[in-house]
Coordinates of C-alpha atoms in Angstrom, one line a residue:
M26 CA -1.8 70.4 -30.0
K27 CA -0.9 69.8 -33.8
D28 CA -3.3 68.4 -36.1
I29 CA -3.8 64.6 -35.9
T30 CA -5.5 62.8 -38.6
R31 CA -9.2 61.1 -37.8
G32 CA -10.0 57.6 -38.9
G33 CA -10.6 57.8 -42.5
Q34 CA -9.2 61.1 -43.5
F35 CA -6.3 59.2 -44.7
L36 CA -8.6 58.6 -48.2
V37 CA -8.7 62.8 -49.0
K38 CA -5.4 64.0 -46.6
E39 CA -2.1 64.4 -47.5
T40 CA 0.1 62.2 -44.8
Q41 CA 3.8 63.4 -44.3
C42 CA 6.0 60.7 -43.5
E43 CA 7.5 62.4 -40.3
N44 CA 4.0 62.4 -38.9
I45 CA 3.3 58.4 -38.9
F46 CA 4.8 56.2 -36.6
T47 CA 7.2 53.3 -38.0
P48 CA 8.5 50.2 -36.3
E49 CA 11.9 52.3 -36.9
D50 CA 10.4 54.5 -34.1
F51 CA 10.6 51.9 -31.0
S52 CA 12.2 53.5 -28.3
E53 CA 14.6 51.5 -25.9
E54 CA 12.2 50.4 -23.7
Q55 CA 9.7 48.5 -26.6
L56 CA 13.3 47.1 -28.2
M57 CA 13.5 45.5 -24.9
M58 CA 10.0 44.2 -24.4
R59 CA 10.3 43.1 -27.9
D60 CA 13.6 41.2 -27.4
S61 CA 12.0 39.9 -23.9
V62 CA 9.2 38.5 -25.7
K63 CA 11.1 37.6 -28.6
E64 CA 13.5 35.4 -26.0
F65 CA 10.3 33.7 -24.3
V66 CA 8.6 32.5 -27.6
D67 CA 11.6 30.9 -28.8
K68 CA 12.3 29.4 -25.5
E69 CA 9.1 28.0 -24.2
I70 CA 6.6 28.3 -27.5
W71 CA 9.1 27.5 -30.8
A72 CA 11.4 25.1 -29.0
H73 CA 8.2 22.9 -28.3
K74 CA 6.2 23.5 -31.3
A75 CA 5.8 19.9 -31.3
R76 CA 3.5 19.6 -28.5
F77 CA 0.7 22.0 -29.7
E78 CA 0.8 20.2 -33.1
Q79 CA -1.0 17.4 -30.6
K80 CA -3.9 18.5 -28.7
D81 CA -1.3 19.2 -25.3
Y82 CA -4.2 21.8 -23.8
A83 CA -2.3 21.5 -20.6
F84 CA 0.9 22.9 -22.5
T85 CA -1.2 25.5 -23.7
E86 CA -2.2 26.2 -20.2
E87 CA 1.3 25.7 -18.9
V88 CA 2.9 28.2 -21.1
M89 CA -0.3 30.9 -20.1
R90 CA 0.3 30.8 -16.8
K91 CA 4.1 31.2 -17.7
A92 CA 3.5 33.9 -20.0
G93 CA 1.6 35.8 -16.9
E94 CA 4.5 35.3 -14.7
M95 CA 6.1 37.7 -16.8
G96 CA 3.5 40.2 -17.4
F97 CA 2.8 39.7 -21.1
L98 CA -1.1 39.2 -19.8
S99 CA -1.0 42.3 -18.4
V100 CA 0.7 44.8 -20.9
A101 CA -3.0 46.5 -21.5
V102 CA -4.4 46.5 -18.3
P103 CA -4.5 49.8 -16.1
T104 CA -1.8 49.9 -13.2
A105 CA -4.7 50.5 -10.5
Y106 CA -5.6 46.8 -11.9
G107 CA -2.7 44.7 -11.5
G108 CA -1.2 46.0 -14.8
L109 CA 2.1 47.6 -16.6
G110 CA -0.5 50.2 -18.1
M111 CA 1.6 50.4 -21.1
G112 CA 0.3 52.0 -24.4
F113 CA -1.4 51.0 -27.1
V114 CA 1.4 50.4 -29.3
D115 CA 3.1 48.4 -26.5
T116 CA -0.1 46.6 -26.6
C117 CA 0.1 45.6 -30.1
L118 CA 4.2 45.3 -30.1
V119 CA 3.7 42.0 -27.3
C120 CA 0.6 40.7 -29.4
D121 CA 2.9 40.9 -32.8
Y122 CA 5.8 38.7 -31.4
I123 CA 4.6 36.8 -29.2
S124 CA 1.6 35.3 -31.5
G125 CA 3.5 33.6 -34.5
A126 CA 5.4 30.3 -33.7
T127 CA 2.0 29.0 -33.0
G128 CA -1.0 29.7 -33.7
S129 CA -2.4 27.6 -30.6
F130 CA -0.9 29.7 -28.3
S131 CA -1.7 32.8 -30.5
T132 CA -5.4 32.3 -29.8
A133 CA -4.8 31.3 -26.3
F134 CA -3.2 34.4 -26.0
G135 CA -5.7 36.9 -28.1
A136 CA -8.8 35.4 -26.2
H137 CA -7.7 35.7 -23.3
T138 CA -5.5 39.1 -23.2
G139 CA -8.1 40.8 -25.4
I140 CA -12.1 39.5 -25.6
G141 CA -11.7 37.7 -22.0
T142 CA -10.2 40.5 -20.2
M143 CA -10.7 43.7 -21.6
P144 CA -14.8 44.1 -21.9
I145 CA -14.3 44.3 -17.9
T146 CA -11.6 46.4 -17.8
L147 CA -13.6 49.1 -20.6
Y148 CA -16.8 48.4 -19.2
G149 CA -16.7 47.2 -16.0
T150 CA -17.9 48.7 -13.0
E151 CA -15.0 49.5 -10.3
E152 CA -16.0 46.8 -8.0
Q153 CA -16.3 44.5 -11.3
K154 CA -12.7 45.4 -12.0
K155 CA -11.3 45.0 -8.7
K156 CA -13.0 42.0 -8.3
Y157 CA -11.8 40.4 -11.4
V158 CA -8.7 42.5 -13.4
P159 CA -5.7 41.5 -11.4
K160 CA -6.5 38.1 -11.5
L161 CA -6.8 38.0 -14.6
A162 CA -3.9 40.2 -15.7
S163 CA -1.6 38.0 -13.8
G164 CA -2.9 34.8 -15.1
E165 CA -3.7 33.4 -11.7
W166 CA -7.5 33.6 -13.9
F167 CA -8.2 33.0 -17.7
G168 CA -11.2 34.3 -19.5
A169 CA -13.4 33.2 -22.3
Y170 CA -15.5 35.0 -24.2
C171 CA -18.8 33.6 -25.2
L172 CA -21.0 35.3 -28.2
T173 CA -21.1 33.2 -30.7
E174 CA -24.3 30.6 -31.1
P175 CA -25.0 28.3 -33.7
G176 CA -27.4 30.5 -35.6
A177 CA -25.5 33.4 -34.8
G178 CA -22.4 33.7 -36.4
S179 CA -21.7 37.1 -38.6
D180 CA -25.3 38.2 -37.3
A181 CA -23.7 38.7 -33.3
N182 CA -27.2 40.5 -31.9
S183 CA -29.4 37.5 -32.9
G184 CA -28.4 35.3 -30.0
K185 CA -30.9 33.5 -28.1
T186 CA -29.3 32.9 -25.2
K187 CA -31.7 34.0 -22.2
A188 CA -31.2 35.5 -19.0
E189 CA -34.1 36.2 -17.3
L190 CA -34.7 37.9 -13.6
T191 CA -35.1 35.8 -10.7
D192 CA -38.6 36.4 -8.8
D193 CA -36.2 37.7 -5.5
G194 CA -34.6 40.7 -7.9
K195 CA -30.8 39.5 -7.1
H196 CA -29.5 37.2 -10.1
Y197 CA -30.4 36.3 -13.6
K198 CA -30.8 32.9 -14.7
I199 CA -28.9 32.4 -18.5
T200 CA -29.9 29.7 -20.4
G201 CA -28.6 28.5 -23.6
Q202 CA -25.4 27.4 -26.0
K203 CA -22.4 29.1 -26.9
M204 CA -20.0 27.3 -29.3
W205 CA -16.7 28.1 -30.6
I206 CA -15.4 29.6 -27.1
S207 CA -11.7 30.1 -27.2
N208 CA -9.9 28.8 -24.0
A209 CA -13.4 27.3 -22.6
G210 CA -11.5 24.1 -21.0
F211 CA -8.9 25.9 -18.2
C212 CA -10.9 29.9 -18.0
S213 CA -12.0 30.5 -14.7
L214 CA -15.0 33.0 -16.3
F215 CA -16.8 33.7 -19.0
I216 CA -18.2 37.1 -21.0
V217 CA -21.6 36.0 -21.9
F218 CA -24.0 37.6 -24.1
A219 CA -27.5 37.0 -23.5
R220 CA -31.0 38.2 -24.4
I221 CA -33.2 39.8 -21.7
E222 CA -37.1 39.3 -22.7
D223 CA -38.0 41.1 -26.0
D224 CA -34.7 43.5 -25.9
K225 CA -34.0 44.5 -29.1
N226 CA -30.1 44.2 -27.9
I227 CA -28.2 41.6 -25.9
T228 CA -26.5 42.5 -22.6
G229 CA -23.4 41.2 -21.3
F230 CA -22.6 39.4 -17.9
I231 CA -19.7 38.4 -15.7
I232 CA -20.1 34.6 -15.1
E233 CA -17.4 32.8 -12.8
N234 CA -16.8 29.1 -14.5
D235 CA -19.0 26.9 -11.6
P236 CA -20.1 23.3 -12.8
N237 CA -22.1 23.2 -9.9
N238 CA -24.1 26.4 -11.4
G239 CA -25.3 24.9 -14.3
I240 CA -22.3 25.1 -16.9
T241 CA -21.4 22.3 -19.0
L242 CA -18.7 22.1 -21.2
G243 CA -18.8 19.9 -24.9
E244 CA -15.7 17.8 -26.1
E245 CA -12.9 19.7 -27.4
E246 CA -13.6 20.7 -31.0
H247 CA -11.0 18.8 -33.3
K248 CA -10.3 22.0 -35.6
L249 CA -8.2 22.0 -38.9
G250 CA -5.8 24.2 -36.8
I251 CA -4.8 25.7 -33.8
R252 CA -5.0 22.4 -32.7
S253 CA -4.0 22.9 -28.9
S254 CA -5.9 25.6 -28.5
S255 CA -9.2 24.7 -26.2
T256 CA -12.7 25.4 -28.1
R257 CA -15.5 24.1 -26.6
Q258 CA -19.1 24.6 -26.4
V259 CA -20.3 25.8 -23.3
F260 CA -24.1 25.3 -22.2
F261 CA -25.7 27.2 -19.8
N262 CA -28.5 25.9 -17.8
A263 CA -30.4 28.1 -15.4
T264 CA -26.8 29.3 -14.4
L265 CA -27.5 32.1 -12.0
V266 CA -25.0 35.4 -11.9
P267 CA -25.6 38.2 -9.5
V268 CA -27.5 41.4 -10.7
E269 CA -24.4 43.1 -10.3
N270 CA -22.0 41.5 -12.6
M271 CA -24.3 42.5 -15.4
L272 CA -21.7 44.1 -17.9
A273 CA -22.3 47.6 -18.8
G274 CA -26.0 48.6 -18.9
R275 CA -29.1 46.4 -20.0
G276 CA -29.3 45.8 -23.7
E277 CA -25.4 47.6 -24.5
G278 CA -23.8 43.9 -25.3
F279 CA -24.0 44.4 -28.6
K280 CA -22.2 47.9 -28.2
I281 CA -19.7 46.0 -25.8
A282 CA -19.5 43.3 -28.5
M283 CA -18.8 45.2 -31.6
N284 CA -15.9 47.5 -29.6
A285 CA -13.8 44.3 -28.9
L286 CA -14.2 43.6 -31.9
N287 CA -12.4 46.9 -33.2
V288 CA -9.6 46.3 -31.1
G289 CA -9.3 42.8 -31.5
R290 CA -9.1 43.5 -35.2
I291 CA -6.0 45.6 -35.7
K292 CA -4.4 43.0 -32.7
L293 CA -5.0 40.3 -35.2
A294 CA -3.1 41.9 -37.7
A295 CA -0.4 42.3 -35.4
A296 CA -0.5 38.9 -34.5
C297 CA 0.1 37.5 -38.3
L298 CA 3.2 39.4 -38.3
D299 CA 5.7 37.9 -36.6
A300 CA 4.1 34.3 -38.0
Q301 CA 5.4 35.8 -41.1
R302 CA 8.5 36.8 -40.2
R303 CA 9.3 33.7 -39.2
M304 CA 7.2 31.9 -42.2
T305 CA 9.5 33.9 -44.8
T306 CA 12.9 33.0 -42.6
N307 CA 11.9 29.6 -42.8
A308 CA 11.4 29.2 -46.3
I309 CA 14.7 31.3 -47.4
H310 CA 17.0 28.6 -45.1
Y311 CA 15.2 25.4 -46.8
A312 CA 15.5 27.6 -50.2
N313 CA 19.5 28.3 -49.6
E314 CA 20.1 24.4 -48.5
R315 CA 17.9 22.8 -50.8
I316 CA 20.5 21.7 -53.7
Q317 CA 18.7 21.2 -57.3
F318 CA 20.7 20.5 -60.6
N319 CA 23.5 21.4 -58.6
V320 CA 22.5 24.8 -57.6
P321 CA 20.3 25.8 -54.5
I322 CA 17.1 26.5 -55.5
A323 CA 17.4 30.0 -54.0
S324 CA 18.9 30.6 -57.0
F325 CA 16.4 30.0 -58.8
G326 CA 14.1 33.3 -60.3
A327 CA 10.8 31.6 -59.7
I328 CA 11.6 30.6 -56.0
R329 CA 13.0 34.2 -55.5
Q330 CA 10.0 35.9 -57.1
K331 CA 8.6 34.2 -54.2
I332 CA 10.6 35.2 -51.2
A333 CA 10.3 38.6 -52.8
Q334 CA 6.5 38.7 -52.7
I335 CA 5.8 37.6 -49.4
A336 CA 8.6 39.6 -47.8
T337 CA 7.4 42.7 -48.9
A338 CA 3.6 41.8 -47.6
A339 CA 5.4 41.2 -44.2
F340 CA 7.0 44.6 -44.3
A341 CA 3.7 46.4 -45.3
G342 CA 1.6 44.5 -43.1
E343 CA 3.8 45.8 -40.3
S344 CA 4.4 49.6 -41.7
A345 CA 0.7 50.1 -41.7
T346 CA -0.6 48.4 -37.9
Y347 CA 2.4 50.7 -36.6
R348 CA 1.2 53.4 -38.0
A349 CA -2.7 52.7 -37.3
A350 CA -1.7 51.4 -33.5
H351 CA 0.2 55.2 -33.1
D352 CA -2.9 57.1 -34.9
I353 CA -5.3 55.3 -31.8
Q354 CA -2.8 55.9 -29.5
N355 CA -2.8 59.6 -30.0
R356 CA -6.5 59.5 -30.2
I357 CA -6.9 58.4 -26.8
A358 CA -4.2 60.4 -25.6
I359 CA -6.0 63.4 -27.3
R360 CA -9.2 62.0 -25.3
E361 CA -7.4 61.9 -21.9
Q362 CA -6.5 65.4 -22.5
E363 CA -10.1 66.8 -23.1
G364 CA -10.7 65.2 -19.4
A365 CA -11.8 61.6 -20.8
G366 CA -11.4 58.8 -18.6
H367 CA -9.6 55.4 -19.4
Q368 CA -12.2 53.7 -20.5
E369 CA -14.0 56.0 -22.3
A370 CA -10.5 57.2 -24.2
E371 CA -9.5 54.3 -25.3
L372 CA -12.7 53.2 -26.4
K373 CA -13.3 56.3 -28.3
G374 CA -9.5 56.0 -30.1
V375 CA -10.2 52.6 -31.6
E376 CA -13.5 53.5 -32.8
E377 CA -12.0 56.4 -34.1
F378 CA -10.2 54.5 -36.5
A379 CA -12.7 51.3 -37.2
I380 CA -12.0 51.4 -40.7
E381 CA -8.2 51.0 -40.3
C382 CA -9.5 48.6 -38.6
S383 CA -11.1 46.5 -40.9
I384 CA -8.5 47.2 -43.4
L385 CA -5.4 45.8 -41.6
K386 CA -7.5 42.4 -40.4
V387 CA -8.4 41.4 -43.9
A388 CA -5.3 42.4 -45.3
V389 CA -2.8 40.9 -43.0
S390 CA -4.7 37.8 -42.5
E391 CA -4.8 37.2 -46.0
D392 CA -1.5 38.1 -46.5
A393 CA -0.7 35.5 -43.7
Q394 CA -2.5 32.9 -45.9
N395 CA -0.4 33.5 -48.9
C396 CA 2.9 33.3 -47.3
A397 CA 2.0 30.0 -45.5
D398 CA 1.0 28.8 -48.7
E399 CA 3.9 30.6 -50.5
G400 CA 6.3 28.3 -47.8
I401 CA 4.3 25.5 -48.5
Q402 CA 5.6 25.7 -52.6
I403 CA 9.1 26.4 -51.7
Y404 CA 9.8 23.2 -49.5
G405 CA 7.7 20.9 -52.4
G406 CA 6.8 18.3 -50.9
M407 CA 8.9 18.7 -48.1
G408 CA 6.3 21.5 -47.0
F409 CA 2.9 19.3 -46.9
S410 CA 4.6 17.3 -44.6
E411 CA 4.5 17.6 -41.1
D412 CA 8.2 17.4 -40.3
T413 CA 8.6 20.8 -41.6
P414 CA 6.6 23.6 -39.9
M415 CA 5.1 25.1 -43.1
E416 CA 2.4 22.5 -42.7
S417 CA 0.9 23.7 -39.2
A418 CA 1.6 27.4 -40.2
W419 CA -0.8 27.2 -43.3
R420 CA -3.0 25.8 -41.6
D421 CA -3.0 27.8 -38.5
A422 CA -3.3 30.7 -40.4
R423 CA -6.8 30.1 -42.1
I424 CA -8.6 30.8 -38.6
A425 CA -7.6 34.6 -39.3
R426 CA -9.8 34.7 -41.5
I427 CA -12.6 34.3 -40.0
Y428 CA -11.6 35.7 -36.5
E429 CA -13.0 39.5 -35.4
G430 CA -15.6 39.2 -38.7
T431 CA -15.5 37.1 -41.8
N432 CA -13.0 38.9 -44.1
E433 CA -15.8 39.5 -46.2
I434 CA -18.0 41.7 -43.0
N435 CA -14.9 43.2 -42.5
R436 CA -14.9 44.8 -46.4
M437 CA -18.2 45.7 -46.2
L438 CA -17.9 47.1 -42.7
A439 CA -15.0 49.2 -44.1
V440 CA -16.9 50.7 -46.8
G441 CA -19.8 51.0 -44.7
M442 CA -18.1 53.2 -42.0
L443 CA -16.5 55.3 -44.4
I444 CA -20.0 56.2 -46.1
K445 CA -21.2 56.8 -42.7
K446 CA -18.4 58.8 -41.8
A447 CA -19.2 61.1 -44.4
M448 CA -22.8 61.4 -44.1
K449 CA -21.6 62.9 -40.3
G450 CA -19.1 65.3 -41.3
H451 CA -15.9 63.6 -39.7
V452 CA -14.8 63.0 -43.6
D453 CA -15.4 65.2 -45.8
L454 CA -15.3 63.1 -49.5
I455 CA -18.2 64.8 -51.4
T456 CA -15.5 67.7 -52.2
P457 CA -12.9 66.0 -53.1
A458 CA -15.5 63.3 -55.0
L459 CA -16.9 66.3 -57.2
K460 CA -13.2 67.3 -58.1
V461 CA -12.9 63.8 -59.6
Q462 CA -15.4 64.3 -61.4
E463 CA -14.4 67.5 -62.9
E464 CA -11.2 66.3 -63.7
L465 CA -13.2 63.5 -65.5
M466 CA -15.3 66.2 -68.0
G467 CA -12.1 68.3 -68.5
I468 CA -9.0 68.1 -70.6
P469 CA -6.1 66.0 -69.1
S470 CA -2.8 67.6 -68.9
F471 CA 0.2 66.3 -70.9
D472 CA 2.9 68.5 -69.1
M473 CA 5.6 65.9 -68.1
P474 CA 5.6 65.9 -64.5
D475 CA 9.5 66.1 -62.5
F476 CA 10.3 62.8 -60.8
S477 CA 13.3 64.0 -59.6
V478 CA 12.6 63.3 -56.2
L479 CA 12.8 59.9 -54.4
F480 CA 8.7 58.7 -54.4
S481 CA 7.4 61.9 -56.2
E482 CA 5.6 59.6 -59.1
E483 CA 4.6 56.8 -56.3
K484 CA 3.4 59.4 -54.2
E485 CA 1.4 61.0 -57.6
M486 CA 0.3 57.6 -58.3
I487 CA -1.2 57.0 -54.4
M488 CA -3.2 60.4 -55.2
K489 CA -4.4 59.2 -58.7
L490 CA -5.7 55.6 -56.9
K491 CA -7.6 57.9 -54.1
K492 CA -9.4 59.4 -56.9
A493 CA -10.1 56.2 -58.7
F494 CA -11.9 55.3 -55.3
L495 CA -13.4 58.4 -55.1
M496 CA -15.1 58.2 -58.7
V497 CA -16.4 55.0 -57.6
A498 CA -17.6 55.2 -54.5
G499 CA -18.9 58.4 -55.0
A500 CA -21.2 57.0 -58.4
S501 CA -22.1 53.9 -56.4
V502 CA -23.6 56.2 -53.7
Q503 CA -25.1 58.5 -56.3
K504 CA -26.6 55.6 -57.9
Y505 CA -28.1 53.9 -55.1
G506 CA -28.0 56.2 -51.9
S507 CA -28.7 53.8 -48.5
E508 CA -29.5 50.9 -50.5
L509 CA -26.0 50.3 -51.4
E510 CA -25.4 47.8 -48.3
K511 CA -27.4 45.7 -50.6
H512 CA -25.2 45.7 -53.2
Q513 CA -22.3 43.5 -51.8
Q514 CA -20.1 42.5 -54.4
L515 CA -19.8 46.3 -55.4
L516 CA -18.5 46.9 -51.6
M517 CA -16.1 44.4 -51.7
A518 CA -14.6 45.8 -54.9
A519 CA -14.9 48.7 -53.5
A520 CA -13.3 47.6 -50.3
D521 CA -10.6 45.9 -52.0
M522 CA -9.5 49.1 -53.8
L523 CA -9.4 51.2 -49.7
I524 CA -7.6 48.5 -48.5
E525 CA -4.5 48.8 -51.0
I526 CA -4.5 52.2 -51.2
Y527 CA -4.0 52.4 -47.2
M528 CA -1.5 49.8 -47.3
A529 CA 0.7 51.3 -49.8
E530 CA 0.9 54.7 -48.7
S531 CA 1.8 53.1 -45.2
T532 CA 4.4 51.3 -46.6
L533 CA 5.6 54.0 -49.0
L534 CA 5.3 56.4 -46.0
R535 CA 7.5 54.6 -43.9
V536 CA 10.6 53.6 -46.2
E537 CA 10.5 58.1 -47.3
K538 CA 10.8 58.5 -43.4
M539 CA 14.1 55.7 -43.4
A540 CA 15.3 57.8 -46.5
I541 CA 15.2 61.1 -45.2
K542 CA 16.6 60.2 -41.9
N543 CA 19.6 57.7 -43.2
G544 CA 19.6 58.1 -47.0
S545 CA 17.8 56.7 -49.4
N546 CA 21.4 54.3 -50.1
S547 CA 20.8 53.2 -46.9
C548 CA 17.1 51.5 -47.8
T549 CA 17.5 50.4 -50.9
E550 CA 16.2 47.1 -50.7
Q551 CA 13.4 48.4 -48.3
I552 CA 13.0 51.8 -51.9
A553 CA 12.2 48.1 -53.6
M554 CA 9.5 46.9 -51.5
A555 CA 7.6 50.6 -51.6
Q556 CA 7.7 49.9 -55.0
L557 CA 6.7 46.9 -55.3
Y558 CA 3.9 46.4 -53.2
L559 CA 2.6 49.6 -55.1
Y560 CA 3.0 47.9 -58.5
N561 CA 0.9 45.3 -57.2
A562 CA -2.0 47.5 -55.8
V563 CA -1.9 49.0 -58.6
D564 CA -3.2 46.3 -60.5
T565 CA -5.7 45.4 -58.0
V566 CA -6.8 48.8 -58.0
Y567 CA -7.7 48.4 -61.6
A568 CA -9.0 45.3 -61.9
K569 CA -11.4 46.1 -58.7
G570 CA -12.1 49.3 -60.1
K571 CA -13.4 48.1 -63.1
E572 CA -15.4 45.6 -61.8
G573 CA -17.2 47.9 -60.1
I574 CA -17.6 50.1 -62.7
V575 CA -19.2 47.7 -65.3
S576 CA -21.5 46.2 -62.2
F577 CA -23.8 50.2 -61.9
A578 CA -22.6 52.1 -64.6
E579 CA -23.8 52.2 -68.6
G580 CA -23.1 53.7 -72.0
D581 CA -21.2 56.9 -71.6
E582 CA -21.2 57.1 -68.0
Q583 CA -19.5 53.6 -68.4
S584 CA -17.0 55.0 -70.9
M585 CA -16.1 58.1 -69.0
M586 CA -15.8 56.1 -66.0
L587 CA -13.6 53.1 -67.6
M588 CA -11.3 56.3 -69.1
G589 CA -10.9 57.8 -65.9
L590 CA -10.0 54.3 -64.3
R591 CA -7.0 54.0 -67.1
R592 CA -6.3 57.6 -66.4
F593 CA -5.6 57.1 -62.7
T594 CA -3.9 53.4 -63.1
K595 CA -1.2 54.6 -65.2
Y596 CA 2.5 55.3 -64.5
T597 CA 4.5 58.0 -66.5
N598 CA 7.1 55.6 -65.4
M599 CA 6.6 51.9 -65.5
P600 CA 8.9 50.2 -62.9
N601 CA 10.9 47.1 -63.8
V602 CA 8.7 44.6 -61.0
V603 CA 11.7 41.7 -62.1
A604 CA 14.6 44.0 -61.1
L605 CA 12.7 44.8 -57.9
R606 CA 11.8 41.8 -56.9
E607 CA 15.7 40.8 -57.4
T608 CA 16.9 44.0 -55.3
I609 CA 14.7 42.4 -52.7
A610 CA 14.9 38.9 -52.9
A611 CA 19.0 39.1 -53.1
K612 CA 18.8 41.0 -49.5
L613 CA 16.9 38.2 -48.2
I614 CA 18.4 35.1 -49.2
N615 CA 21.6 36.9 -48.5
E616 CA 21.0 37.5 -45.4
N617 CA 19.1 34.1 -44.8
G618 CA 16.0 35.5 -43.6
Y619 CA 14.0 38.3 -43.1
C620 CA 16.2 41.1 -42.1
F621 CA 13.7 43.8 -42.2

């Protein structure tokens, strides 16, 4: 068995490009699945986009049923329960390409296949899985997930919904209020979290949607975006649920919720990818067609800069998402080979890469929002009109920064989980952090390195950015110890450093792999994108590193760390960023769309 990087180890272990998975590695079967999904989306969703903006909830349900008939709802479901039993990369691939046309369908799809079905496939008893999962996999039934309450959002374990055992011991009576429940208007069952007596942690239950069993729904919420995603409050009034419908064990609901969120985070990143491709393509179409001062606006440098930047972000998001998805798939395979069942293997496989899942959720959701924002800007006044696709894309993109734990929560989680892994010995941060401290105290080398090989300087820069993070994070832990979690602004600055390192490295490794296989002349624009992303990442790491350092260090310590930060973010040969953007934009504009 080859050595496979564990979650978070990217920070302290050099990754070889041949050991990562990229979209260029899709198999014929995966490409066929991708094309099948794209055809479905173009025919059933994109062609009827206006209906999704008119709060046509029935149409969303109708298209979901068609997706079920096509097998798209069952990709991640084991074959034993009526699913296709495909790998983790395949599930991300389908989620990616089925989600780009409208956030309304993307939300319905994600809520059903993820948090509506997955808790049963991963935590359910054999009887529960046989009873419910085949119906969910086929689209005969739809699922919804009831966690959030008026007083329990990010603090998910603080819910007030109660579960009381009946006198005969055969049922629990569920009483409480849930809000922001996706698919509530047409679901057949709910995954519901409630507290039994004064338990420390909540418990999960499977509850069939029967209005005669004390279940009532609020009116459809009127939302900024995802307008045809059914979103309602759900009220339970002494709703009876058989004791055998408890999900996992008593008090294990919080664990279910957290692990479901880990999977949901990388799936959300995947769900934002094709949206960026489509928005970028639409923006380029408009820029090529819109004439001002007797020329297409695509010829203006200000527009070309925007096109290059949003395409680069989309390419980076693709690179990092599929890298992590395949790492998770490998970890699942290792667990299965060690004798673990499907449930445990998938849970532990995703949990291993929880840091990367949080990184991706933040980075890709924010890139999608920025893509929509720049898309509107490229369209100008027309972008503000409902007659063009950018206005709805911008509104739909906004929810992604809130779903699956807000981006602020995920930033703090990414760094917090990394530190916990270090404490457990899963990732050795201490040794490299001490080496960085020693390096800061030593005399820097003035030798001119040999950068003749493709990406040799960029790889050295990635290594230096990792040192910058280790310097800031190591000093922070030394100063605050277990109290570090109280310093949220410092954690968020460190998280932004961590995010940019992972995204930049993933992009670089993908392009290096392409260049080795096909020659650097075949991927000139991709090389430019890797260099452009890194250029921007270096600026972010410097700015956030400085913010972090001045927040906790003073005097000589501060001076030394700021000097180290400058050293770790200094290019030997600064790239011509305008030329990089021009190389990327020229290709996109000539191809009249996203073409990578």
